[in-house]
Coordinates of C-alpha atoms and ligand atoms in Angstrom, one line a residue:
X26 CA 60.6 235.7 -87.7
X27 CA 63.6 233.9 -87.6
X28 CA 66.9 236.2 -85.9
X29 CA 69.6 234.0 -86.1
X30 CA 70.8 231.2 -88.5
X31 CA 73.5 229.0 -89.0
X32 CA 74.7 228.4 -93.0
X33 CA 77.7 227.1 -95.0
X34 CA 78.8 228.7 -97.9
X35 CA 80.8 227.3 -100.6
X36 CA 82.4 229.1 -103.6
X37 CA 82.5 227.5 -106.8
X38 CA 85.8 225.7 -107.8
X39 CA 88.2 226.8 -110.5
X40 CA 87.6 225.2 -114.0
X41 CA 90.9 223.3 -115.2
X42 CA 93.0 223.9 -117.4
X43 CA 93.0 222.8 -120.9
X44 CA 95.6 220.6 -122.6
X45 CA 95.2 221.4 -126.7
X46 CA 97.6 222.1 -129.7
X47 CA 96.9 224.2 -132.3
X48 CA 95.6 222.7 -135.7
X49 CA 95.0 223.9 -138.8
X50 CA 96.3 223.4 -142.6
X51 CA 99.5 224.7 -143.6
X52 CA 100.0 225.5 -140.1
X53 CA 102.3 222.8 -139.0
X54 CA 103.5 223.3 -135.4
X55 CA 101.1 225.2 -134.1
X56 CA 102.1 225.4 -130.5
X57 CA 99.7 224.9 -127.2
X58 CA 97.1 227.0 -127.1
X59 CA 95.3 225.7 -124.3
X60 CA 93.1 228.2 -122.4
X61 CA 93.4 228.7 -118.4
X62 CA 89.8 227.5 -116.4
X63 CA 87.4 230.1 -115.4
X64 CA 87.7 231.4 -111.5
X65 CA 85.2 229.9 -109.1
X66 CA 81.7 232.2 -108.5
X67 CA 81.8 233.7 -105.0
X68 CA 79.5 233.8 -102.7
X69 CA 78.6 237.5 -101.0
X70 CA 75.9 238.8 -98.5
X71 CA 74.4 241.6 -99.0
X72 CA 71.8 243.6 -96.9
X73 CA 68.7 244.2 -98.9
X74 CA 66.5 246.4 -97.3
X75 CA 63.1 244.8 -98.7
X76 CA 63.8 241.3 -96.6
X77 CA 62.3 241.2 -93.2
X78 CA 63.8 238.0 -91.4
X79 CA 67.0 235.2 -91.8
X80 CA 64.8 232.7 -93.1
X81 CA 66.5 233.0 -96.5
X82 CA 65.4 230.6 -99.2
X83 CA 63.5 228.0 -96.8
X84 CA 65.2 225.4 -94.4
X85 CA 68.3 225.2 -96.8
X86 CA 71.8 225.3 -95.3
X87 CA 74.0 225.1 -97.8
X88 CA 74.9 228.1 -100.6
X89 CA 77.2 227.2 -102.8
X90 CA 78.2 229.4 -106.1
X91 CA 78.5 228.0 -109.4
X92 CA 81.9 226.0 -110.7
X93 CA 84.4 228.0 -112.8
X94 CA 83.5 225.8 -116.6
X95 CA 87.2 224.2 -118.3
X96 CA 89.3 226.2 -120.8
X97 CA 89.3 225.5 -124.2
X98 CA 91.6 225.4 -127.4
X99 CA 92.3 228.6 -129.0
X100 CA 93.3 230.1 -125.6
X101 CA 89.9 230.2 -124.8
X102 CA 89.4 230.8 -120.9
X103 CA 86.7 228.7 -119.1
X104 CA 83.4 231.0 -117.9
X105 CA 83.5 232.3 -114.7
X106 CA 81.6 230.5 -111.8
X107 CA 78.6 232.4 -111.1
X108 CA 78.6 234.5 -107.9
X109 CA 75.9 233.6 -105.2
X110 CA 74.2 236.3 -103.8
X111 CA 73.0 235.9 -100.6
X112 CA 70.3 238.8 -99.3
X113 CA 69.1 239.1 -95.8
X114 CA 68.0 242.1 -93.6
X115 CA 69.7 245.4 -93.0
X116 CA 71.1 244.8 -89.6
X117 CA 72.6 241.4 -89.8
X118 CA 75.7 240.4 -88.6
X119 CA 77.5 238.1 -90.2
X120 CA 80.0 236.2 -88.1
X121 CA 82.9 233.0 -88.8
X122 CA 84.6 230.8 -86.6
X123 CA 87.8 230.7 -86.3
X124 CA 90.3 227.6 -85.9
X125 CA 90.4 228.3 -81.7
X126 CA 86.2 228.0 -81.8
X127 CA 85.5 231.7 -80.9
X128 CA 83.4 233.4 -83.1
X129 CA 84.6 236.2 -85.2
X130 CA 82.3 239.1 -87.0
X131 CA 83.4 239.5 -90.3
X132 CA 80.2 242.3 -90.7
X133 CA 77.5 244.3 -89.5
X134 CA 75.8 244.5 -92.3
X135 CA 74.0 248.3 -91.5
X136 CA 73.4 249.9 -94.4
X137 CA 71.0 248.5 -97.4
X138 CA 73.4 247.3 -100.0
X139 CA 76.1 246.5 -98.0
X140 CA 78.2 243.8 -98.5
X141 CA 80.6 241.1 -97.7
X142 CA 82.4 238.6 -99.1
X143 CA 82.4 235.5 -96.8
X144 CA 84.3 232.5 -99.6
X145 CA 86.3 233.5 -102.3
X146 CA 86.0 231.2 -105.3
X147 CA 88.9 229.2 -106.3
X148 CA 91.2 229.8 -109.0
X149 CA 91.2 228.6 -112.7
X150 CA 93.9 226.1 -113.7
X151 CA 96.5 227.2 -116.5
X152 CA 96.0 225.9 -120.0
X153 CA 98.7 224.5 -121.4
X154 CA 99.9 227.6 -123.4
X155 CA 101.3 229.0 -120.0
X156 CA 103.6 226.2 -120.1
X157 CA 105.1 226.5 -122.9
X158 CA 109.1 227.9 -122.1
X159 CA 112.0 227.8 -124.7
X160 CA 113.0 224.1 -123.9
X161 CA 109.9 222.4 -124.1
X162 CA 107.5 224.3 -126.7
X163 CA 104.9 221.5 -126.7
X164 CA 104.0 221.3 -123.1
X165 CA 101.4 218.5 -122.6
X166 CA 100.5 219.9 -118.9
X167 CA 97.5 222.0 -117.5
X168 CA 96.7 222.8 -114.0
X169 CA 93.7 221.8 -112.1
X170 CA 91.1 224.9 -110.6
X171 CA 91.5 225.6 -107.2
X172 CA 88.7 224.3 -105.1
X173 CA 86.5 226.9 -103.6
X174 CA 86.8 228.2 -99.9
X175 CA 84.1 226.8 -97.7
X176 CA 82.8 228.5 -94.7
X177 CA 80.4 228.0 -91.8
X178 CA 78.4 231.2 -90.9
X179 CA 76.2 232.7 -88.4
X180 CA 74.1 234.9 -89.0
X181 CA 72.5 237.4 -86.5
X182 CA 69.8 240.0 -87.1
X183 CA 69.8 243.0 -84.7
X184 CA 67.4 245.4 -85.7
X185 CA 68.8 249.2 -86.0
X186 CA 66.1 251.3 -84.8
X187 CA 65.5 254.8 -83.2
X188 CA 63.4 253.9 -80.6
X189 CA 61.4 250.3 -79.3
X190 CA 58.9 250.7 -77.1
X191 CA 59.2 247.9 -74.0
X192 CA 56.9 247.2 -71.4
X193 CA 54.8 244.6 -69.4
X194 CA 52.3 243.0 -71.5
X195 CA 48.7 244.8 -72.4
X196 CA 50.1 248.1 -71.3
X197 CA 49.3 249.7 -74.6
X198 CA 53.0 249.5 -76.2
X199 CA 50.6 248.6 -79.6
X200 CA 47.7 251.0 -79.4
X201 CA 51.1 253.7 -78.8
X202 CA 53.2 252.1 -81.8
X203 CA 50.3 252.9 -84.1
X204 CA 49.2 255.7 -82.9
X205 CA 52.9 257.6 -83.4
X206 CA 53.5 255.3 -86.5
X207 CA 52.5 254.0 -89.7
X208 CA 52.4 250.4 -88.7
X209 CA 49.2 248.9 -88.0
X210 CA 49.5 246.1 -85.3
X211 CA 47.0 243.9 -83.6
X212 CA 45.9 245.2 -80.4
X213 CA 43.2 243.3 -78.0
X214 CA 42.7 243.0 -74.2
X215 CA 44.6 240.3 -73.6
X216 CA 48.5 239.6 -72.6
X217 CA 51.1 238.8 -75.4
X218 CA 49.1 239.5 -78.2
X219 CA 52.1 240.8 -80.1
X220 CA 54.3 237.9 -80.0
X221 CA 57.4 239.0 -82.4
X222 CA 58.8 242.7 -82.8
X223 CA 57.0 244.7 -84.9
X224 CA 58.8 247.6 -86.5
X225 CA 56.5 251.0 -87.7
X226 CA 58.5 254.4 -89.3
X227 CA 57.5 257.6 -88.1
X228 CA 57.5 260.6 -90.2
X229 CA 59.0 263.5 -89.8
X230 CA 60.0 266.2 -92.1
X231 CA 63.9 265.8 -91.7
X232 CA 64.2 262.1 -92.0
X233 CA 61.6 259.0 -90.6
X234 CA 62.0 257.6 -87.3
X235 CA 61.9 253.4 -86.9
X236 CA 60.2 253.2 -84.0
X237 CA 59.7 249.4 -82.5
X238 CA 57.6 247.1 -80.2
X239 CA 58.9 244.6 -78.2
X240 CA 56.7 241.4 -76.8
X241 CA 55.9 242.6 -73.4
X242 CA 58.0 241.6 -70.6
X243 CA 57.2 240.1 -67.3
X244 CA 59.2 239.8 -64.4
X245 CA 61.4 236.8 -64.4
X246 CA 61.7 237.4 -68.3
X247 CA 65.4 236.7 -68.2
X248 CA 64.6 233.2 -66.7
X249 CA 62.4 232.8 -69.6
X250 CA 59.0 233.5 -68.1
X251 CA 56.3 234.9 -70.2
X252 CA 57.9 234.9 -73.7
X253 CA 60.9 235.5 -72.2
X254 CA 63.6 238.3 -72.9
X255 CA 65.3 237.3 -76.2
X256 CA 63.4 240.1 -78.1
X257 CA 65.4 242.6 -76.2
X258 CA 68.4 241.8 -78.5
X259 CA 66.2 244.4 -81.3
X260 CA 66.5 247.1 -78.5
X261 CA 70.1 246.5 -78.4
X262 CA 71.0 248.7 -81.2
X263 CA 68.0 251.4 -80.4
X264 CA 69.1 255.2 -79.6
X265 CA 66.2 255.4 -77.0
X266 CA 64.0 253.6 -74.5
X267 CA 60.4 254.3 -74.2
X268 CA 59.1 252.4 -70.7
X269 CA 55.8 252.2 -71.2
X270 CA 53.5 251.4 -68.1
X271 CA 50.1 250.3 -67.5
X272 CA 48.4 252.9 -65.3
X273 CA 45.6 251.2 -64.7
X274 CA 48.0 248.6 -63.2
X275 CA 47.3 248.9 -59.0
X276 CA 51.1 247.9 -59.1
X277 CA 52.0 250.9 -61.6
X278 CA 54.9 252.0 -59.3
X279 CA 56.3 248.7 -58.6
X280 CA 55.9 248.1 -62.7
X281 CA 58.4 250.9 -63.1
X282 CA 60.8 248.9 -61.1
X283 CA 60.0 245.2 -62.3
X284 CA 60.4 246.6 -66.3
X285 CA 63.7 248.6 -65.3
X286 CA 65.7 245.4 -63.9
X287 CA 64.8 243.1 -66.7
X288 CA 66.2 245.8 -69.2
X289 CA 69.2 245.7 -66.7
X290 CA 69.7 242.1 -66.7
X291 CA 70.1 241.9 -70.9
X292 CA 73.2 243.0 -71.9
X293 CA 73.9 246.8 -73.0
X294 CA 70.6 248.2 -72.6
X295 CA 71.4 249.7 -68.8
X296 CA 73.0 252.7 -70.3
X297 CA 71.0 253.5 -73.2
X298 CA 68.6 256.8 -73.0
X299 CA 65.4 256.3 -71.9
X300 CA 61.9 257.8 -71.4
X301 CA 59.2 256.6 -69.2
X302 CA 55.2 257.4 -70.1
X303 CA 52.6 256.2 -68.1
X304 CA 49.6 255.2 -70.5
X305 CA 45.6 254.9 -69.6
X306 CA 45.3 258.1 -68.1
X307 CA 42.2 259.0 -70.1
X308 CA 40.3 256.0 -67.4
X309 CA 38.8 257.5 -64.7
X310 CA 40.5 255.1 -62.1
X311 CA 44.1 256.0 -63.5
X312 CA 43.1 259.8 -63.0
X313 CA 42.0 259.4 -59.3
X314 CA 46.0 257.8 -58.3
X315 CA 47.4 259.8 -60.9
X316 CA 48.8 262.8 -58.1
X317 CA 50.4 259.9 -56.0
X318 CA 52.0 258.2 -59.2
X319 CA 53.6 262.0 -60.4
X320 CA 55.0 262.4 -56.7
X321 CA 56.2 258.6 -56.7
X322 CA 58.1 259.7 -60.3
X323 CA 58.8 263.1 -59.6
X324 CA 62.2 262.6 -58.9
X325 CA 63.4 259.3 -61.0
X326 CA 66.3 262.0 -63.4
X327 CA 64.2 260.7 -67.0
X328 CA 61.8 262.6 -68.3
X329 CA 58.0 261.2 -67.6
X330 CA 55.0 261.4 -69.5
X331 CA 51.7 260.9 -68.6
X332 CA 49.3 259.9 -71.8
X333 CA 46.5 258.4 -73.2
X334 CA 47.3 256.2 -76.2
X335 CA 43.5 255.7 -77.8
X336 CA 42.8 259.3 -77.5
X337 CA 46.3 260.8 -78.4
X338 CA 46.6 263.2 -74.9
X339 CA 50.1 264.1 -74.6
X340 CA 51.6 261.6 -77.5
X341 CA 52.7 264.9 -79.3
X342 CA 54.5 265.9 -76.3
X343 CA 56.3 262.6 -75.6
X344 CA 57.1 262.3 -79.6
X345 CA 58.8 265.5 -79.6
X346 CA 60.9 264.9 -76.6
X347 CA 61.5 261.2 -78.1
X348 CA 62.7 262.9 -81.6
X349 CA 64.7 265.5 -79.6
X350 CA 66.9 262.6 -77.4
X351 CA 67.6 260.5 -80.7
X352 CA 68.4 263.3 -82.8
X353 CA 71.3 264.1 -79.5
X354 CA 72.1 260.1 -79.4
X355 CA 72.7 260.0 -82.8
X356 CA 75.2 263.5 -82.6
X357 CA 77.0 261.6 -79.6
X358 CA 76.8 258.5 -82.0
X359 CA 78.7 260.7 -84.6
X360 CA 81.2 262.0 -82.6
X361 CA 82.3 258.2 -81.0
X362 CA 82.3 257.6 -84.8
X363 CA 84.7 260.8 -85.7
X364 CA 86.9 259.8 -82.8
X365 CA 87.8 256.3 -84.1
X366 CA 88.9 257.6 -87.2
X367 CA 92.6 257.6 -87.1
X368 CA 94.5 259.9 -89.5
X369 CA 97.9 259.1 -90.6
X370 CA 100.1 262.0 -92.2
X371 CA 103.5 262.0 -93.0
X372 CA 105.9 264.2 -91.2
X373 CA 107.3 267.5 -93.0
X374 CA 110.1 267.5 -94.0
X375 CA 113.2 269.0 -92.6
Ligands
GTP411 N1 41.6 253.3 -72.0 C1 42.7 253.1 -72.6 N2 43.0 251.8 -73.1 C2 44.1 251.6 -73.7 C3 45.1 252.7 -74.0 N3 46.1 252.2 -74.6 C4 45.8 250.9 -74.8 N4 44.6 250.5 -74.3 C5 44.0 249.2 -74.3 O1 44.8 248.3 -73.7 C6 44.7 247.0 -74.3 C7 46.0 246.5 -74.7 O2 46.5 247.3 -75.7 P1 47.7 246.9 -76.6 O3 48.1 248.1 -77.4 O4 47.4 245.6 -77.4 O5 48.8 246.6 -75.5 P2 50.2 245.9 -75.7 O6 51.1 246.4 -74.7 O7 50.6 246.0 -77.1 O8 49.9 244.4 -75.4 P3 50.7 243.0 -75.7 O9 51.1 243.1 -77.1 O10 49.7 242.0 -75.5 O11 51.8 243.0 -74.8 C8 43.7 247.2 -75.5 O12 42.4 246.8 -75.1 C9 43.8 248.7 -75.7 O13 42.6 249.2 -76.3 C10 44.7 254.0 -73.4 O14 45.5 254.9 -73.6 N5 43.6 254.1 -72.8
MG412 MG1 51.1 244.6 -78.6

């Protein structure tokens, strides 16, 4: 899956203008009646809700909308450019440079159909006809089309999600993912077997749920051990944290700690709700420390879970509270949201 991408975009240029007179029998004089160029196509992004990743059309870097054609005699404007669509995932953010060098978002593309236009296509040259004034009624001049504006983007995919399931590796953040979800990902004994995000919707009778896992997460993730940290940018924009631990770990409690600074360390996630389950308890080994583990958590202000992914033992309970937290992050979201809004209204009158 590719998350960020660099691109330039180029809008079409304007088609010319056209020089003609107008020619016909028993018509002597006819005037200028050349038409003006057709305007340059665009190019716009759009969020398209069935593409997964930013690898667009292959390893190309350049999209570039179609040339406005020439006018013609008989007033006839050239054909528009056409407009370049460019379709990536819901999520994306679409950022420019500016002259300085800092980069500037011109979007967050959020919502499927969104859109932005990043170059506007350059303007069609007049025909002659335009020229044409009371002095000089046979104007043998046209303008050229405007060329097209040209843009270097970035694009950044941040996936919007409800809640992403993190964790250290082989701790179950799979068998759980499918187990609450429709998606069906790989799951084996063996560290980092999911290697990219995987995304899964869970239904629910109001609305679904787009519940995520991340790769799992060692310590020293944010010096790039393991596979590193740079999937936690999909948990940025997730209404909840669900810490998932290994029980059958013999380092469980230190786990808790270990998973809780790496989310620290990446930018934004420190403050974000979060839950923390405890997974395996259905092995015997897990049950036997499982009074020392409740005292050790007793007191750690999130709610904790105990469960058993494979055979579903106290999911429901954890999926509940989960539902319950988004549904109150996404209220709190709402009410940021309402706050920004700023209303003008014009005084009464005296
Ligand atoms: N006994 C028991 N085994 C579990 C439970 N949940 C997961 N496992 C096992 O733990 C192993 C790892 O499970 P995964 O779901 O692949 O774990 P993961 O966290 O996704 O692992 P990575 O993607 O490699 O980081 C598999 O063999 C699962 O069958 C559980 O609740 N009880
Ligand atoms: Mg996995």
């Amino acid at each position: 899956m590719i998350y960020k991408r660099e691109i330039v975009v180029g809008a079409g240029c304007g088609g010319d203008g056209c020089v003609s007179f107008r020619r016909e029998k028993y018509i002597p004089f006819g005037g200028p009646d050349g038409g003006d160029g057709g305007d340059g196509g665009r190019v716009v992004i759009v969020a398209n809700p069935n593409v997964v990743d930013l690898s667009l059309t292959g390893r190309k870097k350049e999209f570039v909308a179609g040339n406005g054609c020439r006018g013609s005699g008989w007033r006839k404007r050239g054909k528009k450019g056409e407009d370049l669509f460019v379709s990536v995932p819901v999520g994306t953010m679409v950022f420019t440079e500016a002259d300085s060098g800092a980069e500037i978002l011109l979007a967050d593309l959020s919502t499927p159909g969104q859109k932005v236009l990043v170059a506007k296509g350059g303007r069609g040259g007049l025909g002659n006809a335009r020229f044409a004034t009371s002095v000089n009624q046979a104007p043998e001049i046209a303008s050229k089309g405007a060329s097209g504006e040209e843009r270097h983007i970035v694009l950044e995919l941040k996936l919007i999600t409800d809640i992403c399931i993190v964790g250290h590796p082989n701790s179950g953040k799979s068998t759980l993912l499918s187990a609450i979800s429709r998606a069906k990902p790989e799951i084996a004994d063996y560290p980092f077997t999911t290697r990219q995000s995987i995304l899964g919707v869970m239904p629910d009778d109001r609305r679904d749920f787009i519940v995520a896992e991340i790769p799992g997460l060692v310590e020293g993730a944010h010096l790039g051990k393991g596979l590193g940290n740079e999937f936690l940018r999909h948990a940025e924009r997730t209404r909840l944290l669900i810490y998932l631990l290994d029980g059958s770990s013999q380092t469980v409690i230190d786990d808790l700690g270990t998973l809780d600074k790496e989310i620290a360390l990446y930018k934004g996630l420190s403050h974000k709700p979060k839950i923390v389950a405890v997974n395996k308890i259905d092995l015997p080994e897990v049950q036997a420390r499982l009074l020392e583990v409740k005292q050790c958590f007793a007191k750690l202000g999130v709610p904790v879970f105990y469960i058993s992914a494979v055979s579903g033992q106290a999911v429901l309970e954890l999926v509940r509270k989960a539902r319950e937290m988004v549904d109150q992050a996404s209220q709190d979201e709402e009410i940021i949201s309402q706050a920004q809004i700023t209303v003008f209204r014009p005084k009464p009158r005296k």
